[in-house]
XYZ file of C-alpha atoms in Angstrom:
522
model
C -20.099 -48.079 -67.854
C -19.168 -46.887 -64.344
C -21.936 -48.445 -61.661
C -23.003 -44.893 -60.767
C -23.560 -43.577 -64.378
C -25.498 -47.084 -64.866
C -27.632 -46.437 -61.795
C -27.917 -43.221 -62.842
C -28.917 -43.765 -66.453
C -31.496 -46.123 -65.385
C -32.485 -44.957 -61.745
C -33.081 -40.998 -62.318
C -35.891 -40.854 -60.307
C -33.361 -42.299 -57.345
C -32.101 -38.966 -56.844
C -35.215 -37.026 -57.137
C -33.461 -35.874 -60.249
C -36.633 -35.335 -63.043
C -35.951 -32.015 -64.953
C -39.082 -31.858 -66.541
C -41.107 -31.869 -63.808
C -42.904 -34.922 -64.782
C -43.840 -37.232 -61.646
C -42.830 -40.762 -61.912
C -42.940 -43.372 -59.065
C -40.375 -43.579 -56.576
C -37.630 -46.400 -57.759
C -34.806 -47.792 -55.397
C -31.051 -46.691 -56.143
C -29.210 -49.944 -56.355
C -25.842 -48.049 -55.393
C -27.527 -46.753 -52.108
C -26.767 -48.917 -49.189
C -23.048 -48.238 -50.909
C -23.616 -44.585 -51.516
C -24.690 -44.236 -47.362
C -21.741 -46.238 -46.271
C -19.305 -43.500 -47.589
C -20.875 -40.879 -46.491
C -21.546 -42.316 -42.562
C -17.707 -42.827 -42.593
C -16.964 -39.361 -43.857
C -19.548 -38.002 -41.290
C -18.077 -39.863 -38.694
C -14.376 -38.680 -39.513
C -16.028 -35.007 -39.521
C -17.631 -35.524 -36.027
C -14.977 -36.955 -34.001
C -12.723 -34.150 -34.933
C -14.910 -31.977 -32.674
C -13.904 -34.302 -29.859
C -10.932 -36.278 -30.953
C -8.286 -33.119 -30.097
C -9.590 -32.418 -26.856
C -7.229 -35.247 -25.560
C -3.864 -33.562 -26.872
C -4.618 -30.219 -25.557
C -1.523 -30.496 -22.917
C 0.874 -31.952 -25.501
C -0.109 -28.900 -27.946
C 0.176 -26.227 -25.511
C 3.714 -27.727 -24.336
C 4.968 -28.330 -28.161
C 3.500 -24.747 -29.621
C 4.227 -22.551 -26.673
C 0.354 -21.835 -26.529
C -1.571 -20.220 -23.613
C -4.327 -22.452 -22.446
C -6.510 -19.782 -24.077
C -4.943 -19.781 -27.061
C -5.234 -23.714 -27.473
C -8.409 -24.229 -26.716
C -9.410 -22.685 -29.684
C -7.742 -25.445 -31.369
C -11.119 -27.097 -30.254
C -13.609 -24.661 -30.013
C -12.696 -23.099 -33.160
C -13.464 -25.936 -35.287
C -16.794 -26.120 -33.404
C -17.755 -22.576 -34.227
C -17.508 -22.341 -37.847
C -18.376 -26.431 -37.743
C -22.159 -24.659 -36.566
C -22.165 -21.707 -38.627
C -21.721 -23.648 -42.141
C -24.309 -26.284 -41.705
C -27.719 -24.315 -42.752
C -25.689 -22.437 -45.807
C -24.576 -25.387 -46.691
C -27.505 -27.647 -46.753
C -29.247 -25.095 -48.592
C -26.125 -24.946 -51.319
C -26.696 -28.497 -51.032
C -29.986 -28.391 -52.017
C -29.520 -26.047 -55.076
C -26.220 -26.796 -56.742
C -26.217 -30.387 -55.725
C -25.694 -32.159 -53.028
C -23.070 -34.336 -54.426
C -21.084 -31.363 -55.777
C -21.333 -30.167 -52.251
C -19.980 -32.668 -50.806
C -17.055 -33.606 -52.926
C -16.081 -29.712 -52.486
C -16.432 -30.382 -48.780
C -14.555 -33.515 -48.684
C -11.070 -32.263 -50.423
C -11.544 -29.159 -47.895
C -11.253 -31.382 -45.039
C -8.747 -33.499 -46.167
C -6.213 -30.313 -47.428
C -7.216 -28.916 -44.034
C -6.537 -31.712 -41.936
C -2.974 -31.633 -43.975
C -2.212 -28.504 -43.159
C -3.359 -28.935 -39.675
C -0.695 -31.552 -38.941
C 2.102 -29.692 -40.776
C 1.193 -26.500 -38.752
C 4.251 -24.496 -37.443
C 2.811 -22.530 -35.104
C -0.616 -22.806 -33.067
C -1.280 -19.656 -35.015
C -1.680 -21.775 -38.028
C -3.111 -24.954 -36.397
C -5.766 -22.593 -34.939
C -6.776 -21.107 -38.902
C -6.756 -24.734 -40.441
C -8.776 -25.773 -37.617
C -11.516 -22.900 -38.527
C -10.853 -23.984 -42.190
C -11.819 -27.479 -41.478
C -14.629 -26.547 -39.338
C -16.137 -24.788 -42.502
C -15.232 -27.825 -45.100
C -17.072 -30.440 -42.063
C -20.191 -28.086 -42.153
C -20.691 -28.664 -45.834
C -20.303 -31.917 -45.786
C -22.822 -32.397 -42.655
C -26.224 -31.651 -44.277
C -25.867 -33.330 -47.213
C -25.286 -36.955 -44.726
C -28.891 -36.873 -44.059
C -29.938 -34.957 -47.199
C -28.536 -37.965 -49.225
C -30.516 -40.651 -46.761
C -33.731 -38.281 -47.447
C -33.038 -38.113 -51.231
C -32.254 -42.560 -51.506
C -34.414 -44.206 -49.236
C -37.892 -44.668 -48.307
C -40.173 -46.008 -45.893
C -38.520 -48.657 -43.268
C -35.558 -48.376 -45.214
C -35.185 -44.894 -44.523
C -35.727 -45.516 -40.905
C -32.514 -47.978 -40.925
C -30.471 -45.609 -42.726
C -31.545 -43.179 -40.396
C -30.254 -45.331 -37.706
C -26.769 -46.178 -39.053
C -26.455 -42.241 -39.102
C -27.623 -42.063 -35.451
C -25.247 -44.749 -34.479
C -22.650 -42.809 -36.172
C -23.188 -39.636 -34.385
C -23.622 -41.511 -31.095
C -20.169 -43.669 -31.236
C -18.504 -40.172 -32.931
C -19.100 -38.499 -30.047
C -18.714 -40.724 -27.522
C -15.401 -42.687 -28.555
C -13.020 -39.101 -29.619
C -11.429 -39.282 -26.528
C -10.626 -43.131 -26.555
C -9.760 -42.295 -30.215
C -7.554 -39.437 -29.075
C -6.144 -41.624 -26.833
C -5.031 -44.641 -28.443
C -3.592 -42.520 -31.058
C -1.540 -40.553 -29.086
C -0.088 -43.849 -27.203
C 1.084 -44.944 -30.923
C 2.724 -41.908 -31.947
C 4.121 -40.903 -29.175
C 6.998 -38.167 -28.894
C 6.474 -34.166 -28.975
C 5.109 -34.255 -32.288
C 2.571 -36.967 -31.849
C -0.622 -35.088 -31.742
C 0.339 -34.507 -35.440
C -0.799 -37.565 -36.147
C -5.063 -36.155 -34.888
C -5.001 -35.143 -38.270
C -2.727 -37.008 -40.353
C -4.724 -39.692 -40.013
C -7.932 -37.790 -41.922
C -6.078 -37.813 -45.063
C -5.357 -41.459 -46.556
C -9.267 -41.980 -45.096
C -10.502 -38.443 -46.727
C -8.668 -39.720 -50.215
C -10.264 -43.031 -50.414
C -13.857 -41.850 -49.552
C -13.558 -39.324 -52.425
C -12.696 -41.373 -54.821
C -15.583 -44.216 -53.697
C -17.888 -41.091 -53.068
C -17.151 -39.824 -57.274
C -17.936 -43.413 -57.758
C -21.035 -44.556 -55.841
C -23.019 -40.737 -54.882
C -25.705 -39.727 -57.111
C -25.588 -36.697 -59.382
C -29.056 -35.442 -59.138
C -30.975 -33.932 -55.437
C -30.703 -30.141 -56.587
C -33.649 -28.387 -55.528
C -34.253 -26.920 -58.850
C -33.605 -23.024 -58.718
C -30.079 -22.302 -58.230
C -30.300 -18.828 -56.260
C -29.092 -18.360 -52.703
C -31.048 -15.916 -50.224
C -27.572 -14.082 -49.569
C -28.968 -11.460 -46.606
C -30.637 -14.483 -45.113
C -27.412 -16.515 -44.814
C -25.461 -13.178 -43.437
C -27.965 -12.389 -40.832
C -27.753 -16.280 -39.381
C -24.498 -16.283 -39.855
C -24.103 -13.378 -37.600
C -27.224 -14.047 -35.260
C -25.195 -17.592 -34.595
C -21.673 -16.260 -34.313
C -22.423 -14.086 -31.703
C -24.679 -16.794 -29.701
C -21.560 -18.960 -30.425
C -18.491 -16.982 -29.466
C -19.219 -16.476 -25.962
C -19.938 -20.148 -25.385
C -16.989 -20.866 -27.302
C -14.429 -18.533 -24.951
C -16.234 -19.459 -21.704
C -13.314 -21.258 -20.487
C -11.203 -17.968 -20.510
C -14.184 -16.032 -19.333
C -16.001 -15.751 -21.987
C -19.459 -15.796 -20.932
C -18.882 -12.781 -18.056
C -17.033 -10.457 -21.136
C -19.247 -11.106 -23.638
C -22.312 -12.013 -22.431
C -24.232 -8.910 -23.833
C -24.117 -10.919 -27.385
C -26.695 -13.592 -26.007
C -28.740 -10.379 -26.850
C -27.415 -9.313 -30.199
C -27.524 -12.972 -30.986
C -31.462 -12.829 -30.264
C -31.852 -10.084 -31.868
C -30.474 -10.627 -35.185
C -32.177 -14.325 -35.305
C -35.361 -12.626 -34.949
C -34.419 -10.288 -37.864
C -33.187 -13.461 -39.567
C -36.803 -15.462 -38.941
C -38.662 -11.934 -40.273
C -36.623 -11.470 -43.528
C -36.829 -15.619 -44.510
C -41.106 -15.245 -44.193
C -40.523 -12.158 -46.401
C -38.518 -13.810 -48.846
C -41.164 -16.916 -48.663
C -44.382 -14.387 -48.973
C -42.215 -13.291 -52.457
C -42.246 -16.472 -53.492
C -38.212 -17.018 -53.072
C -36.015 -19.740 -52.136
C -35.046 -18.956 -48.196
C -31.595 -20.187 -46.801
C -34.297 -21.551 -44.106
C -37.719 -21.533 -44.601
C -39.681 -21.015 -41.452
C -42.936 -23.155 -42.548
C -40.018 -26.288 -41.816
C -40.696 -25.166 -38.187
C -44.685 -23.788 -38.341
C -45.832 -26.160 -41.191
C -43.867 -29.372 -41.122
C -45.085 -32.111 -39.017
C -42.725 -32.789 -36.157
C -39.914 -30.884 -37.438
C -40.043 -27.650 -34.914
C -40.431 -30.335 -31.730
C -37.754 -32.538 -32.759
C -35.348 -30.127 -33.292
C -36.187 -28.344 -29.908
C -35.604 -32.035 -28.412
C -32.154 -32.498 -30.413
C -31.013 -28.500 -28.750
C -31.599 -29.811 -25.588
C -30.733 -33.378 -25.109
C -27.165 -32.125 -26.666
C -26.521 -29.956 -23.841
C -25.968 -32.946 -21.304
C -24.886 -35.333 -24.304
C -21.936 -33.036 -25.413
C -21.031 -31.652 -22.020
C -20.872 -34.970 -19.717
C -17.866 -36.070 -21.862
C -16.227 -33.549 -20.297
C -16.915 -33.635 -17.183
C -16.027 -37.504 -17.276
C -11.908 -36.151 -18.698
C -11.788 -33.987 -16.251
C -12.578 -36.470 -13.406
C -10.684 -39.756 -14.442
C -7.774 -37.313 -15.703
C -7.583 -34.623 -13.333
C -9.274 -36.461 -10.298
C -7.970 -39.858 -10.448
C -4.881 -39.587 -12.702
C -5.974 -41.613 -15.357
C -4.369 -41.473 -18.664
C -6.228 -40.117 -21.832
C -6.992 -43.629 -22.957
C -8.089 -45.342 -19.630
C -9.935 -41.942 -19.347
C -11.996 -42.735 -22.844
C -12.085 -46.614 -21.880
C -14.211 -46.045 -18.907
C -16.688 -44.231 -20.991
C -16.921 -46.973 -23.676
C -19.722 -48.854 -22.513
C -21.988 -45.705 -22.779
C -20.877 -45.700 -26.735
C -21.171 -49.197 -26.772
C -24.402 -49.095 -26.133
C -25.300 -46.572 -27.847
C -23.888 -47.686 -30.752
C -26.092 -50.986 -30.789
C -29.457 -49.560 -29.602
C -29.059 -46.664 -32.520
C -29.067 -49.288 -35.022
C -31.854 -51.718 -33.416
C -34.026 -48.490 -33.174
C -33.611 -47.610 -36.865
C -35.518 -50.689 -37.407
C -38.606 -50.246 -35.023
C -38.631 -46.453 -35.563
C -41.498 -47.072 -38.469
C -43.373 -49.075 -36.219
C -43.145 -47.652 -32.615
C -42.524 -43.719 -33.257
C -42.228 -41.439 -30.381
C -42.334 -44.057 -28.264
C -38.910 -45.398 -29.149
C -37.733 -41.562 -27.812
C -39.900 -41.515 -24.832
C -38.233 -45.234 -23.512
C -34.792 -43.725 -25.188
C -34.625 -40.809 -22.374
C -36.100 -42.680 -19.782
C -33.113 -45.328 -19.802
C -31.148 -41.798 -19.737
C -32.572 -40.238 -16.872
C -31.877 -43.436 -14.762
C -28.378 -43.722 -15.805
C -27.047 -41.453 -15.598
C -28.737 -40.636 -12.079
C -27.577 -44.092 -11.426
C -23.864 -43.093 -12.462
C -23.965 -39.994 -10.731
C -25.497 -42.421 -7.393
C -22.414 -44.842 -7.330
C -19.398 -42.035 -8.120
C -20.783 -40.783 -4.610
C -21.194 -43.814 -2.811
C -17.912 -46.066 -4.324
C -14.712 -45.234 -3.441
C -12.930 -43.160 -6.231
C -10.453 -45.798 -7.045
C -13.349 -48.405 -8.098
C -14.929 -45.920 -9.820
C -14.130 -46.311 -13.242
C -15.490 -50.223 -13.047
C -18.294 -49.300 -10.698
C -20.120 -47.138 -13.845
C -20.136 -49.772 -16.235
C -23.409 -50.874 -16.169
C -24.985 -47.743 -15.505
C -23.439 -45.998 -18.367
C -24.320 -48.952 -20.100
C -27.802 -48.378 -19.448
C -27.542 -44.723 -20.345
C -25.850 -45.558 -23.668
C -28.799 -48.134 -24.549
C -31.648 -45.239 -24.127
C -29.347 -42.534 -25.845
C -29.118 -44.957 -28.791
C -32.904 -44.832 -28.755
C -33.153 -40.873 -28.583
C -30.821 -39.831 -31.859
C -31.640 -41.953 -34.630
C -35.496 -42.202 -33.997
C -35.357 -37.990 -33.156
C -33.411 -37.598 -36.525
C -35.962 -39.762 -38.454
C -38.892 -38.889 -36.717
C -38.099 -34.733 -37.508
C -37.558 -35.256 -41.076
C -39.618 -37.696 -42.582
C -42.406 -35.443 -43.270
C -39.395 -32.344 -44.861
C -40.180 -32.656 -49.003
C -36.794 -34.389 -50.408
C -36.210 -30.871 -52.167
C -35.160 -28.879 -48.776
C -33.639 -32.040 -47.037
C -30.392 -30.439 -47.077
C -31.466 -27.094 -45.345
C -33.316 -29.147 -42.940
C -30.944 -31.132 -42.076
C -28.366 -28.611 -41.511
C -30.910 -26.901 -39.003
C -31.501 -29.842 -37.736
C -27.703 -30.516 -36.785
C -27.326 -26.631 -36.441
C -29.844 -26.930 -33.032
C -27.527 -29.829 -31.792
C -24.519 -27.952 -32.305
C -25.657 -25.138 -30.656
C -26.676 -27.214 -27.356
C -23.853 -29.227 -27.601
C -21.825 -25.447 -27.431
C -24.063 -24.827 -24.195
C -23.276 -27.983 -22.512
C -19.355 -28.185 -23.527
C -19.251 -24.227 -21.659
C -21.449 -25.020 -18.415
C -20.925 -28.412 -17.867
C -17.264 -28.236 -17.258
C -17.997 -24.693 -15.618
C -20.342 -26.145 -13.073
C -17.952 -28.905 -12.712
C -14.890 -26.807 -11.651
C -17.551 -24.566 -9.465
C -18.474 -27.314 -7.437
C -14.622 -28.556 -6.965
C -13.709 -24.848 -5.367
C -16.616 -24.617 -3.448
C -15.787 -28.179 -2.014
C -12.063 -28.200 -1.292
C -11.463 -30.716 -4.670
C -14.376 -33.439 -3.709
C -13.758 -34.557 -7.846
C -16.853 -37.130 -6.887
C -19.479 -34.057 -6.243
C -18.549 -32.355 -8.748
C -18.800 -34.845 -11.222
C -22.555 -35.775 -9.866
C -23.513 -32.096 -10.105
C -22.394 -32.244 -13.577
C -24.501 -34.934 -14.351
C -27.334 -33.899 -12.742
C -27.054 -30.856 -15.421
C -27.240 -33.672 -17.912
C -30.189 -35.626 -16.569
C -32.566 -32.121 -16.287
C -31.554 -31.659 -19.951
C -32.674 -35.288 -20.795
C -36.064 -34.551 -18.403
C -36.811 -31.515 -20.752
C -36.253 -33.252 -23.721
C -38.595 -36.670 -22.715
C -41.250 -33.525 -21.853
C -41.042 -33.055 -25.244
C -41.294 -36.313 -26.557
C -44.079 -36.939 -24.321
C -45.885 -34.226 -25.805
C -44.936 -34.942 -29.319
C -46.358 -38.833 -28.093
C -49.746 -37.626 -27.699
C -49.845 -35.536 -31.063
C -48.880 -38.942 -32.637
C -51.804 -40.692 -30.641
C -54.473 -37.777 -31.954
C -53.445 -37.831 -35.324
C -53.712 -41.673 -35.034
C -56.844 -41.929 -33.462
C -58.093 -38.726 -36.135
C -57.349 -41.632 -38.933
C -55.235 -42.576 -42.035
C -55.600 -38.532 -42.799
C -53.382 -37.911 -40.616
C -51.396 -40.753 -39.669
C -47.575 -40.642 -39.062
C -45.844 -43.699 -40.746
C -46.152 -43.040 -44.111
C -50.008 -42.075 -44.709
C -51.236 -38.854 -46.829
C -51.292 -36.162 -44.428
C -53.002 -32.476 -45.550
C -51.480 -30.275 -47.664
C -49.225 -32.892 -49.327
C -48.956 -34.113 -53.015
C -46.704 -36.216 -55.426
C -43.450 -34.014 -55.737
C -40.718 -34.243 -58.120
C -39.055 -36.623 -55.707
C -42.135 -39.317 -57.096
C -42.950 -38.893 -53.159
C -45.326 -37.335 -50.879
C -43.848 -33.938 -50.435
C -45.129 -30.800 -48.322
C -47.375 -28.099 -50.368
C -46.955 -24.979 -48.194
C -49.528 -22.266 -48.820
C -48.698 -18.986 -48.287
């Protein structure tokens, strides 16, 4: 017998998979540490795609015959409909399956990333890229629905760290990826090879993932709130576009849909608690934000520590590459020690996250703040040539608190979410990152190129400036983790009622998942 029909036969309460109903104690998965390697790897190919092409925009524009315009969709398109799939598809997720999900999501990517390559015409490249985007945003949720669904208690706070050191080094090493894959294949065709190189990976994780993911994790009812995931769809796009096209003036044409945006989120919010007070099954249901312990702060924290997280990357490109003439790779090698850090500190915290809580966070953006201020201190002070060497340690610094902020802010936001709607929470979850992550990738480099007109090309101001954009966002988000902090401390101090690492907290009872899982009352 194959080892995931075995684990399933004998480990059906693993997956949270009971079909009668009947509640039966929570057993380990012995696949699962296997199971959550394949999907961090697939997760990570998904998220360094958002970053990874940013690197070859110059060689695309020459080889296509693209406007700059044109070709930075190439990037920003796969970052729009990256955003827009990930709450639809964690709630899919959550009623079909999260394994059928992801499969479907997987052998998107991978014919996408195909076609990608082979494109003709930017034309093309730009419509596979929006294709891919879609197949990445299914595949998204169900990373930390699956972690949710096959671990418990420390364990779960470990997993949750491998998946914050994944989104940390993702993000942070694209453009050394980019890079060092360009200087391989090099010729006029050798940003082909961005997305060539998703396929022989995409074909071996879905053939481990039919192999080693569990079958069960559906929610139960199978019906989809179809208005609901229309009216986010279209509240997000048109927050998104304008962010999206700010680089060819986007956000002075279109900034009227910041309203429309607002407007039809606010519609969206309204119909979900409808659809709740019927007793229905929401794309997003709004007592994950008003009911759910944590969840509502965290994600507010994730929106805004994104915008300087996302954006500074950026800013860095355009400094060592445009300022200083360094080449893509030396560009993404000056920034490594920022993802090296992060990297380790992610998984260290994933460890202490049951024990220290908030706390983790609140040290996390503190090492931030006085990095990055730090960083943005010595590229005003060193000479531009010893620049690249002079920010090691400081970045270093920043990467070791930012390893503390994503894995503890991931695990700290969802441990209390019932194991039913882990995929719909996680997608809003990721859904606030992407969408300050869009913020920061439009003003960062915005302010950046602001600052360089208004000072006659000083590339060392307007680098600082950019950072300093980054370290207010990190200041907002340790206000929130400071206040989240002292929640913690009250429920504490209230007693084993309410306490935060793993106690019975009101309104909770054994679910289906043979866990302590959320009653909400209407």
């Amino acid at each position: 017998m194959p080892p995931r029909a075995a684990a399933d036969t004998a480990l059906r309460t693993a997956s949270g998979d009971i079909a009668s109903g009947e509640v039966e104690e929570y057993r380990p998965d012995p696949l699962r540490w296997r199971a959550l390697s394949v999907t961090l790897v697939v997760g990570f190919m998904s998220l360094l795609d958002v970053s990874i092409v940013s690197v070859a925009l110059p060689s695309l524009q020459t080889d296509l015959g693209a406007t700059p315009a044109t070709v930075q969709w190439v990037v920003s398109g796969y970052a729009l409909t990256f955003g827009l799939a990930l709450v639809p598809a964690g709630r899919l997720g959550d009623a079909f399956g999260r394994r059928r999900l992801f499969l479907i999501g997987l052998a998107g990517f991978v014919v996408c990333s195909a076609a990608a390559g082979a494109a003709p015409s930017v034309g093309w490249l730009i419509a596979a890229r929006l294709a891919q985007g879609l197949a990445a945003g299914c595949l998204a949720p169900q990373n930390s629905a699956f972690i949710q669904q096959l671990f418990r208690g420390a364990e779960r706070g470990r997993a949750f760290g491998l998946f914050g050191a994944t989104v940390g080094i993702s993000t942070a090493v694209g453009p050394v990826a980019g890079g060092a894959i360009l200087g391989l294949a090099s010729g006029p065709d050798g940003w082909r090879w961005l997305f060539y190189v998703n396929v022989p990976i995409g074909v071996v994780a879905f053939l481990l993932a039919l192999r080693l993911l569990p079958r069960g994790g559906s929610g139960g009812r199978g019906h989809v709130d179809v208005a609901g995931v229309l009216l986010l769809g279209a509240g997000a796009l048109a927050v998104l576009y304008p962010l999206v096209q700010a680089e060819s003036g986007g956000l002075s044409r279109l900034w009227w849909l910041f309203g429309v945006g607002a407007a039809l989120l606010a519609v969206f919010f309204g119909w979900e608690q409808r659809v709740v007070a019927r007793d229905g099954q929401p794309v997003f249901d709004p007592r994950l934000v008003t009911q759910t312990r944590g969840y509502g702060i965290g994600a507010a924290l994730g929106t805004v520590y994104f915008v300087g997280f996302s954006g500074i990357w950026l800013v860095f490109a355009l400094f060592f590459q445009t300022g200083l003439g360094y080449t893509p790779l030396q560009s993404g090698l000056a920034v490594t020690p920022f993802a090296l850090g992060s990297a380790t500190a992610a998984v260290v915290a994933g460890r202490l996250v049951e024990r220290h809580g908030r706390r983790l966070t609140v040290l996390g953006l503190t090492g931030v703040v006085l990095g990055l201020t730090a960083t943005a201190v010595v590229l005003l002070l060193v000479p531009p040539s010893s620049a690249g060497w002079a920010i090691a340690p400081a970045l270093l610094l920043g990467g070791i608190g930012g390893g503390f902020v994503i894995s503890p802010n991931i695990t700290m936001t969802l441990r209390e979410v019932p194991v039913a709607m882990a995929g719909s929470a996680g997608g809003g979850l990721q859904t606030a990152q992407r969408f300050g992550a869009s913020v920061g990738t439009a003003a960062l480099p915005g302010l950046f190129y602001l600052v360089l007109a208004a000072t006659g090309d000083d590339y060392p101001v307007a680098a600082a400036a950019g950072l300093g954009v980054s370290v207010l966002g990190a200041l907002a988000a340790l206000a929130l983790a400071i206040v989240d902090l002292r929640r913690e401390r009250r429920d504490r101090d209230a007693g084993p009622e309410t306490a935060v690492d793993g106690g019975p907290v009101p309104g909770e009872r054994h679910g289906h998942d043979g866990v302590h899982g959320h009653v909400f009352h209407h």
